[in-house]
PDB file of C-alpha atoms and ligand atoms in Angstrom:
ATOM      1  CA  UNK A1095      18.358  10.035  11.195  1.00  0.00           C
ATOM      2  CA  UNK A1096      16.451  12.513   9.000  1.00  0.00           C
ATOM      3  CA  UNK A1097      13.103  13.682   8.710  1.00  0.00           C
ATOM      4  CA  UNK A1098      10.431  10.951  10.059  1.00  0.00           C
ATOM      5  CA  UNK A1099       8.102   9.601   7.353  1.00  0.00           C
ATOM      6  CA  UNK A1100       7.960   6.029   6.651  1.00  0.00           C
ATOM      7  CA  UNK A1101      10.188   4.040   4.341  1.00  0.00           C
ATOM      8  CA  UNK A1102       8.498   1.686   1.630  1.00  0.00           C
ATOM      9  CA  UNK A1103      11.679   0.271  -0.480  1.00  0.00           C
ATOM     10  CA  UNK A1104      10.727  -0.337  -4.016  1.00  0.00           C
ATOM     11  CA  UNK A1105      11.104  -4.500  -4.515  1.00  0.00           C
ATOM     12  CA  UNK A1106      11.090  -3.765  -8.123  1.00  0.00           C
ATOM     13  CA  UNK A1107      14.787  -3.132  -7.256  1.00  0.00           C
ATOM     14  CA  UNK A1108      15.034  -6.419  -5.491  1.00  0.00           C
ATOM     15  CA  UNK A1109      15.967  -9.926  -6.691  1.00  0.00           C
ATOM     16  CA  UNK A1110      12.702 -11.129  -7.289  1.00  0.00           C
ATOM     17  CA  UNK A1111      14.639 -15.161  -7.251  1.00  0.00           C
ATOM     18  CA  UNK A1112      14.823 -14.250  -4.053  1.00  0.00           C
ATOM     19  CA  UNK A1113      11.933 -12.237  -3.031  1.00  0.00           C
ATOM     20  CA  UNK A1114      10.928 -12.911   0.149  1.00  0.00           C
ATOM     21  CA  UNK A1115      15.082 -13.371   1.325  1.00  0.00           C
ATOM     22  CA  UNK A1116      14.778  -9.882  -0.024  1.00  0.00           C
ATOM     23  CA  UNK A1117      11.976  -8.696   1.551  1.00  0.00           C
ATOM     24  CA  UNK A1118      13.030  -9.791   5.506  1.00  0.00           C
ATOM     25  CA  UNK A1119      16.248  -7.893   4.435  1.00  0.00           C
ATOM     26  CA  UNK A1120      14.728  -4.427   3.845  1.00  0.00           C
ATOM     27  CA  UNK A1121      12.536  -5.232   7.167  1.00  0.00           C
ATOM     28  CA  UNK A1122      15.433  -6.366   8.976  1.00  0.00           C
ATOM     29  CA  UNK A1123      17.270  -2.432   7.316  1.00  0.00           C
ATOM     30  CA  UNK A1124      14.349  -0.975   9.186  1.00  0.00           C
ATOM     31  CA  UNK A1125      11.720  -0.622   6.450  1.00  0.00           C
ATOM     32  CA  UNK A1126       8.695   0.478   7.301  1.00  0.00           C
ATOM     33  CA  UNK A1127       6.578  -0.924   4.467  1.00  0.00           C
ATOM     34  CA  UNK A1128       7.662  -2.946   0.976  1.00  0.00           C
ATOM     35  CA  UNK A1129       6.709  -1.222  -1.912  1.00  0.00           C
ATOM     36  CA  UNK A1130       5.257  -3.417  -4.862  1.00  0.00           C
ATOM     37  CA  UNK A1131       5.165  -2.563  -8.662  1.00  0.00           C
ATOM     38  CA  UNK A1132       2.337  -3.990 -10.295  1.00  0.00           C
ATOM     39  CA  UNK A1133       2.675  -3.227 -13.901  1.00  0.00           C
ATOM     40  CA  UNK A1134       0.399  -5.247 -16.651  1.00  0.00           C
ATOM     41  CA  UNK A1135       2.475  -4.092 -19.873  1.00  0.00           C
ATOM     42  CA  UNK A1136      -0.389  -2.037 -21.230  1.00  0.00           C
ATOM     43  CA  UNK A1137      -0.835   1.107 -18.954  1.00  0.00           C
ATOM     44  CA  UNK A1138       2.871   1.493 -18.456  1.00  0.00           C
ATOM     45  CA  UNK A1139       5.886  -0.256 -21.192  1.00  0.00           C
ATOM     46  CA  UNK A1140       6.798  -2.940 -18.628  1.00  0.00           C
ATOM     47  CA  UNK A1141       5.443  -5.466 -17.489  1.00  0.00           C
ATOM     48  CA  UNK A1142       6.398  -6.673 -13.885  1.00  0.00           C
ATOM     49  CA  UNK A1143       4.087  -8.919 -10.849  1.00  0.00           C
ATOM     50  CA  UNK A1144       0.232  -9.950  -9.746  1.00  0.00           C
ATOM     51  CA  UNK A1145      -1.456 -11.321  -7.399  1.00  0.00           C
ATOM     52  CA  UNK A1146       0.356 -15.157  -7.752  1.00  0.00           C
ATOM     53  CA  UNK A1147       4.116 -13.679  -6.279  1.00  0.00           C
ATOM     54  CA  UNK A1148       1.872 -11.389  -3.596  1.00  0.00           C
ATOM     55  CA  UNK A1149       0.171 -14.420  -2.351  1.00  0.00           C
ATOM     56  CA  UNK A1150       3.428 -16.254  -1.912  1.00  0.00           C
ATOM     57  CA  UNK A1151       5.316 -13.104  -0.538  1.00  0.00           C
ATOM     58  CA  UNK A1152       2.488 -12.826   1.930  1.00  0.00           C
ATOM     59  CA  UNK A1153       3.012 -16.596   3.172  1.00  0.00           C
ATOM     60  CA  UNK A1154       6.798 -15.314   4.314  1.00  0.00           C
ATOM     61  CA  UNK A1155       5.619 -12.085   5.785  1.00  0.00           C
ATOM     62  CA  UNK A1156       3.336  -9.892   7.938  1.00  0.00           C
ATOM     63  CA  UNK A1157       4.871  -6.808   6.503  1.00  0.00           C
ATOM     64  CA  UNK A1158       2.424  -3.890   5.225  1.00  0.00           C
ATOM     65  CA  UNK A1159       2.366  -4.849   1.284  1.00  0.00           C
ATOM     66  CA  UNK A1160       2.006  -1.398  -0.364  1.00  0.00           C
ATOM     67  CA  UNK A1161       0.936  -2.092  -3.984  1.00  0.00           C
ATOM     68  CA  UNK A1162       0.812   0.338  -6.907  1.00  0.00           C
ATOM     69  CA  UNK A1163      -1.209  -0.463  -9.484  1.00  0.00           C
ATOM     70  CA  UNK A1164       0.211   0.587 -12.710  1.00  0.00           C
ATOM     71  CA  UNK A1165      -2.681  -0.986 -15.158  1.00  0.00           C
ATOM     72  CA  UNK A1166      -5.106  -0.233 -17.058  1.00  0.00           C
ATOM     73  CA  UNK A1167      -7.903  -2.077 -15.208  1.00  0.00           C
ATOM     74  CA  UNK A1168      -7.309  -1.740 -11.603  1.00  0.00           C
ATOM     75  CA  UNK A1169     -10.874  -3.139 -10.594  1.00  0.00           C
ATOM     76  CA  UNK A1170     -10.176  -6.469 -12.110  1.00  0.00           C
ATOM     77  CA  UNK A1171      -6.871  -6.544  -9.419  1.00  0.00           C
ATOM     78  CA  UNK A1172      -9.060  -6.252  -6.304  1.00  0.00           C
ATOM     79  CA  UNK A1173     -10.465  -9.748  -5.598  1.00  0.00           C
ATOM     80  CA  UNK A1174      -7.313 -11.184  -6.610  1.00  0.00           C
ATOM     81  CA  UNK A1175      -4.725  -8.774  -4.596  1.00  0.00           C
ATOM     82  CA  UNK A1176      -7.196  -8.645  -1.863  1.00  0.00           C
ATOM     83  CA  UNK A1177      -7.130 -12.940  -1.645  1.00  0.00           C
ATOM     84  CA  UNK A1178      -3.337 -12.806  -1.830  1.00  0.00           C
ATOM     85  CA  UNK A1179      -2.966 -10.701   1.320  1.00  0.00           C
ATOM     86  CA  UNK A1180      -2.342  -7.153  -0.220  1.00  0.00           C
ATOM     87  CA  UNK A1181      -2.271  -4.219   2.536  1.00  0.00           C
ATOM     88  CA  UNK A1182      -2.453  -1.414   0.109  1.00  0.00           C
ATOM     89  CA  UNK A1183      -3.949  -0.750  -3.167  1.00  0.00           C
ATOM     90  CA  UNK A1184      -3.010   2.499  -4.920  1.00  0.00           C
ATOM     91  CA  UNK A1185      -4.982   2.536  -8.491  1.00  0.00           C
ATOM     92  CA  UNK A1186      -3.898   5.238 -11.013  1.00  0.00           C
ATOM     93  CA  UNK A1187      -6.709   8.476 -11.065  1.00  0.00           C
ATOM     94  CA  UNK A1188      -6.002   8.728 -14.872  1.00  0.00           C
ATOM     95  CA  UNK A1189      -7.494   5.038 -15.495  1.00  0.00           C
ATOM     96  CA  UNK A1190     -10.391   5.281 -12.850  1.00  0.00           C
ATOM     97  CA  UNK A1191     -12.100   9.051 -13.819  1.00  0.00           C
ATOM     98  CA  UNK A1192     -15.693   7.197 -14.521  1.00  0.00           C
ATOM     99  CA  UNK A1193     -15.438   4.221 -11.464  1.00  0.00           C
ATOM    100  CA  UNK A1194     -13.163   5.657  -8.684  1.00  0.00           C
ATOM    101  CA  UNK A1195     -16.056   5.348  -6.135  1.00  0.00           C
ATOM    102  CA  UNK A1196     -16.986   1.777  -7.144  1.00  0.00           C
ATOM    103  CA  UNK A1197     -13.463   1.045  -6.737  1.00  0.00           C
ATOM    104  CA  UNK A1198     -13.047   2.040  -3.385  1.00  0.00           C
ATOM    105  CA  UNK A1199     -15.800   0.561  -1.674  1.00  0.00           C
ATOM    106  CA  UNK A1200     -14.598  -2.913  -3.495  1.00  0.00           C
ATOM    107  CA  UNK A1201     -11.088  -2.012  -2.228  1.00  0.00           C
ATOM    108  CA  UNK A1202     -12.617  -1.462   1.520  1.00  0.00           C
ATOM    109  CA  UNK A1203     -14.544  -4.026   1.172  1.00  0.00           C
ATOM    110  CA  UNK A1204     -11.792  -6.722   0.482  1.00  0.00           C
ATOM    111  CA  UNK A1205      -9.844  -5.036   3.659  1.00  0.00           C
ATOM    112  CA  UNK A1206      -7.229  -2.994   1.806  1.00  0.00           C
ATOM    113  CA  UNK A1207      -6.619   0.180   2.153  1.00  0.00           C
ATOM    114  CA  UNK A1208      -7.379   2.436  -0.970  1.00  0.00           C
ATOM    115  CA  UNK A1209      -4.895   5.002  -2.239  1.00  0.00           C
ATOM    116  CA  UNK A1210      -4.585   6.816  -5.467  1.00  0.00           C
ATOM    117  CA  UNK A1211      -1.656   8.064  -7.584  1.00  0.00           C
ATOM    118  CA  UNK A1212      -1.197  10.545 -10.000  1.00  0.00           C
ATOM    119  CA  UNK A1213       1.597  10.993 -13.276  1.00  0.00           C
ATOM    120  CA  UNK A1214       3.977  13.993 -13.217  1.00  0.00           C
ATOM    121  CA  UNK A1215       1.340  15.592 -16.218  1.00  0.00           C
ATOM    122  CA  UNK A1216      -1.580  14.922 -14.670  1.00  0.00           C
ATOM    123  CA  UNK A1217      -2.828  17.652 -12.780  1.00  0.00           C
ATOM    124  CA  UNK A1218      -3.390  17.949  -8.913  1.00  0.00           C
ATOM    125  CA  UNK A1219      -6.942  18.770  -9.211  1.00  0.00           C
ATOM    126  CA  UNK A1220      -7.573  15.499 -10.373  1.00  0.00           C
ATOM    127  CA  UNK A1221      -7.585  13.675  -7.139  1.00  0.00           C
ATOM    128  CA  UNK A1222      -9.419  16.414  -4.863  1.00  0.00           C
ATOM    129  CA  UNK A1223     -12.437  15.131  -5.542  1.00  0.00           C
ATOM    130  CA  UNK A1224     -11.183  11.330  -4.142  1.00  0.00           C
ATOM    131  CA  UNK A1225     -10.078  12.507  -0.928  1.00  0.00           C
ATOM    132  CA  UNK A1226     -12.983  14.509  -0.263  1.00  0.00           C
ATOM    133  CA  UNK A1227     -15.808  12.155  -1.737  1.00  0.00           C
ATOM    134  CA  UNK A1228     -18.334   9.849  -0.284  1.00  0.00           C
ATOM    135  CA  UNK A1229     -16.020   6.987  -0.646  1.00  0.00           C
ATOM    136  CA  UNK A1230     -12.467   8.672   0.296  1.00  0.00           C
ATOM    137  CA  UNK A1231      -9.008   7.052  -0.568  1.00  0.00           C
ATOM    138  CA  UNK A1232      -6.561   7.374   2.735  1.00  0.00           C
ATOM    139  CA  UNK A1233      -3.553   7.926   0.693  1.00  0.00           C
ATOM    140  CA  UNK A1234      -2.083  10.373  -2.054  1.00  0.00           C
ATOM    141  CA  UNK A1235       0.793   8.784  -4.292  1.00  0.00           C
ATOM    142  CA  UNK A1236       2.500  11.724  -6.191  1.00  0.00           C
ATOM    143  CA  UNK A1237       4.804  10.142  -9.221  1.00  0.00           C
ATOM    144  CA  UNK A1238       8.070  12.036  -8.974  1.00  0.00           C
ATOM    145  CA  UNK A1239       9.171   9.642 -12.453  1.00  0.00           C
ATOM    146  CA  UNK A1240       7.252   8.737 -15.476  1.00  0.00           C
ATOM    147  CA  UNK A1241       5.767   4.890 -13.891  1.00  0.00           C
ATOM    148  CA  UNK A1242       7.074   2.449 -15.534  1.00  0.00           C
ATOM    149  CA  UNK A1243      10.680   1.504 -14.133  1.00  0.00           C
ATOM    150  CA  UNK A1244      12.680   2.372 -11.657  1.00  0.00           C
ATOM    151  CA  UNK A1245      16.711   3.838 -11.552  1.00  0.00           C
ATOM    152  CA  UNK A1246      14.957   7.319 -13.012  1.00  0.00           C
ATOM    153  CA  UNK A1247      15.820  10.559 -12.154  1.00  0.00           C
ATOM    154  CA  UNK A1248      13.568  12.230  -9.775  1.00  0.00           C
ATOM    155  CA  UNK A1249      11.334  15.168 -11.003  1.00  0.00           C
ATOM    156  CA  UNK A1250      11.641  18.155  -8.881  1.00  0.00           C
ATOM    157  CA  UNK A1251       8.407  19.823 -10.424  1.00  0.00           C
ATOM    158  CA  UNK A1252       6.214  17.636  -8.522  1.00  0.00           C
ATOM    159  CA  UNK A1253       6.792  19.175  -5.823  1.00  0.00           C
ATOM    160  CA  UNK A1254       4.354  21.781  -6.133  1.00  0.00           C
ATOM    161  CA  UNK A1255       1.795  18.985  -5.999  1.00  0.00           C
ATOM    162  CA  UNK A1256       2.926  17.673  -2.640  1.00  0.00           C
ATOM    163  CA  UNK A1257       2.698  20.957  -1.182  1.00  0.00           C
ATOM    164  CA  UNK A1258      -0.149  21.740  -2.761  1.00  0.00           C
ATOM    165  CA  UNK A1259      -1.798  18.531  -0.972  1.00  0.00           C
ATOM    166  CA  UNK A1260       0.201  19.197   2.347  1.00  0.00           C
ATOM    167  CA  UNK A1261      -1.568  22.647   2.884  1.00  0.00           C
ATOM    168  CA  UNK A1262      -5.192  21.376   2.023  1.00  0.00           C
ATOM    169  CA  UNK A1263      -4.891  17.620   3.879  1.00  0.00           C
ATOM    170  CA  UNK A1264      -2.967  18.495   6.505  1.00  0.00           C
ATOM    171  CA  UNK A1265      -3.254  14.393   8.073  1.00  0.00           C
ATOM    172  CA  UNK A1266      -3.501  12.815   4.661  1.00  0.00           C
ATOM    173  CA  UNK A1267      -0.745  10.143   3.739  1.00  0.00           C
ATOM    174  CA  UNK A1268       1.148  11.858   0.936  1.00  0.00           C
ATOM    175  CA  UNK A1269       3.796   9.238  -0.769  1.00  0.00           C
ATOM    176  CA  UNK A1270       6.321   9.780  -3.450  1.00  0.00           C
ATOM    177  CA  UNK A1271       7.505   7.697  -5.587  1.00  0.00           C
ATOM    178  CA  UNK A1272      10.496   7.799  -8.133  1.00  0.00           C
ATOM    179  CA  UNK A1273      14.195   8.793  -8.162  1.00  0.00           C
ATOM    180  CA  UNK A1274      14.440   8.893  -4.370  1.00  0.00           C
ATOM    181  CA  UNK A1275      17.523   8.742  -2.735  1.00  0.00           C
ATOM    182  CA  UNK A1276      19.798  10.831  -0.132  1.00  0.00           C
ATOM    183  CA  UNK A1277      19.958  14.056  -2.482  1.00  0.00           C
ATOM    184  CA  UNK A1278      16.375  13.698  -3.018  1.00  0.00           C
ATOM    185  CA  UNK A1279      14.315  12.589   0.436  1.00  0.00           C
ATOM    186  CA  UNK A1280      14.988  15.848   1.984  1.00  0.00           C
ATOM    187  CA  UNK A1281      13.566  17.676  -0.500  1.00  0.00           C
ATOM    188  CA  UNK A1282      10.432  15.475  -0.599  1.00  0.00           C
ATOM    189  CA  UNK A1283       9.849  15.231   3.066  1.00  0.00           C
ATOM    190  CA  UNK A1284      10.323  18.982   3.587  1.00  0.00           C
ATOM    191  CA  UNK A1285       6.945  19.307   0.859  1.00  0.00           C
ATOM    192  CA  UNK A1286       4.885  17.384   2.983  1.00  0.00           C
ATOM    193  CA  UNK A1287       5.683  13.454   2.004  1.00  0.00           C
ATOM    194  CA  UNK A1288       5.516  11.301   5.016  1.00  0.00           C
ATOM    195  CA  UNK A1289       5.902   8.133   2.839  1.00  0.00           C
ATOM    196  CA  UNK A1290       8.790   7.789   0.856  1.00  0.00           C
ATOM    197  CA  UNK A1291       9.132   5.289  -1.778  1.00  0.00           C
ATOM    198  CA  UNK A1292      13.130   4.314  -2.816  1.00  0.00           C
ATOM    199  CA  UNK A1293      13.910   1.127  -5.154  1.00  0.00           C
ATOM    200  CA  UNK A1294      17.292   1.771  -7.130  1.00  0.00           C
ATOM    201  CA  UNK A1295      18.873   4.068  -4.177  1.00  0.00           C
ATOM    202  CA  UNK A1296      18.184   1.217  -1.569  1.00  0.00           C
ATOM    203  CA  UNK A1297      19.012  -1.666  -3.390  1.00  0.00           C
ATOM    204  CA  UNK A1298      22.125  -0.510  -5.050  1.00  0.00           C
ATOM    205  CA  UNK A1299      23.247   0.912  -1.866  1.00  0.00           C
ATOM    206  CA  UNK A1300      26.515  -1.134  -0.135  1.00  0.00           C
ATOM    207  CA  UNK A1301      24.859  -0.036   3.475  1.00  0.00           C
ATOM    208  CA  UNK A1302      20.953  -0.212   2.097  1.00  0.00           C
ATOM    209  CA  UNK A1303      20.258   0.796   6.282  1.00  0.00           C
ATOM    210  CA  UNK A1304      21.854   3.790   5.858  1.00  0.00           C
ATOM    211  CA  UNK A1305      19.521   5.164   2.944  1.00  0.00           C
ATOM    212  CA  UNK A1306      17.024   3.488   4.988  1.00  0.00           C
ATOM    213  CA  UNK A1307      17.432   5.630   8.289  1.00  0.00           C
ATOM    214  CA  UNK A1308      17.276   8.915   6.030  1.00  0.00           C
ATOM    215  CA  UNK A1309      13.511   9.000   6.427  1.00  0.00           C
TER     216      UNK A1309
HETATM  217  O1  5RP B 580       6.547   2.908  -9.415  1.00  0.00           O
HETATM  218  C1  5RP B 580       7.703   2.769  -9.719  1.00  0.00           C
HETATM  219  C2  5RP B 580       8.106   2.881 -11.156  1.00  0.00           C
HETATM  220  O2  5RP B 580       7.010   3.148 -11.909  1.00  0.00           O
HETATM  221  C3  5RP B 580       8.742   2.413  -8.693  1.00  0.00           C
HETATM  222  O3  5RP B 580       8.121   2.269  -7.438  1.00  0.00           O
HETATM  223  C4  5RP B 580       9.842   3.455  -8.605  1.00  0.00           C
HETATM  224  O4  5RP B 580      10.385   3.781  -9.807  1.00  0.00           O
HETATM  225  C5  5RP B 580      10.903   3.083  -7.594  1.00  0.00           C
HETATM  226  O5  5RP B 580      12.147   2.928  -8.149  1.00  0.00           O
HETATM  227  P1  5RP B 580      13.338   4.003  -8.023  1.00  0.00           P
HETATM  228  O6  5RP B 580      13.426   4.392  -6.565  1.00  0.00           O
HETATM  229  O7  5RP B 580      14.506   3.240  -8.497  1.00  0.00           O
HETATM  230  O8  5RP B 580      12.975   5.169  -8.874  1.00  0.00           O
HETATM  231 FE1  FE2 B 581       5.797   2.375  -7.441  1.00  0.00          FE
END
């Protein structure tokens, strides 16, 4: 047992045939939430799940559904996601500069819990003003990757950003998400993650509970 932050495994990694097989497996490793890439081919290169496979994930689970929203219109997602039984809903800051506060409330408002997420290039600034406004977002995703797919190698340069947010929020959820793994979860929990995002290193794992109890 490592540091203690939670444990959201990427399903991007999983076997989507068998998603929700897959999904009571990373529960039954002793994840804390399951992570879930929703890419729309347009913001990122790839193109991946919506709201359809949430709502029939959701019908086989209670588990905390922790979607990141890698599109290019993340207020069009929220009716939809919320319907399907999302938990989470983590938009991208560099798509939602002009309607971030609009977004939130509509995010609240269908029950989910609002969280934003940032690209390695893209400043730390940026999000400041979304965890201080009128209409805060409860959560912080740092990209340790480029988004777009998983099995990449983790950034260590984005760790100034989590530290960065650590010192000024010191209860905010900080996740991190990319190229995390047992050489690399240290490093990220020691910045000031306490939610850990980890696709490839989970799922490719032959004891997936062992990279599991690392957080
Ligand atoms: O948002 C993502 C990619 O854009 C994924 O969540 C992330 O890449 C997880 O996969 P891995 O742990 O294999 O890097
Ligand atoms: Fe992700």
């Amino acid at each position: 047992m490592g540091v203690e932050a939670k444990i959201a495994p990427s399903m991007l990694s999983s076997d989507f045939a068998n998603l929700a097989s897959e999904a009571q497996r990373m529960l039954d490793c002793g994840a804390d939430w399951l992570h879930m890439d929703i890419m729309d081919g347009h913001f990122v290169p790839n193109l991946t799940i919506g709201a359809p496979v949430i709502e029939s994930l959701r019908k086989h689970t209670k588990a905390y559904l922790d979607c990141h929203l890698m599109v290019t219109n993340p207020l069009d997602y929220v009716e939809p996601l919320g319907k399907a039984g999302a938990s989470g809903f983590t938009f991208h800051v560099e798509v939602s500069r002009d309607n971030w506060g609009e977004l939130v409330q509509r995010i609240k408002s269908k029950g989910m819990r609002p969280g934003v997420s940032l690209k390695p290039g893209t400043p730390i600034e940026e999000v400041y003003p979304l965890v201080e406004g009128e209409y805060p977002v409860e959560m912080v995703l740092v990209m340790t990757v480029e988004p777009g797919f998983g099995g990449q190698k983790f950034m260590p340069e984005t760790m100034d950003k989590v530290r960065a947010l650590r010192k000024k929020y010191p209860s905010l959820d900080i996740e991190v998400d990319g190229g995390l793994g047992p050489s690399t979860i240290d490093m990220a929990a020691s910045a000031g993650a306490n939610c850990i995002v980890a696709g490839s290193s989970v799922f490719g794992a032959p004891d997936s509970a062992q990279v599991i109890s690392l957080s």
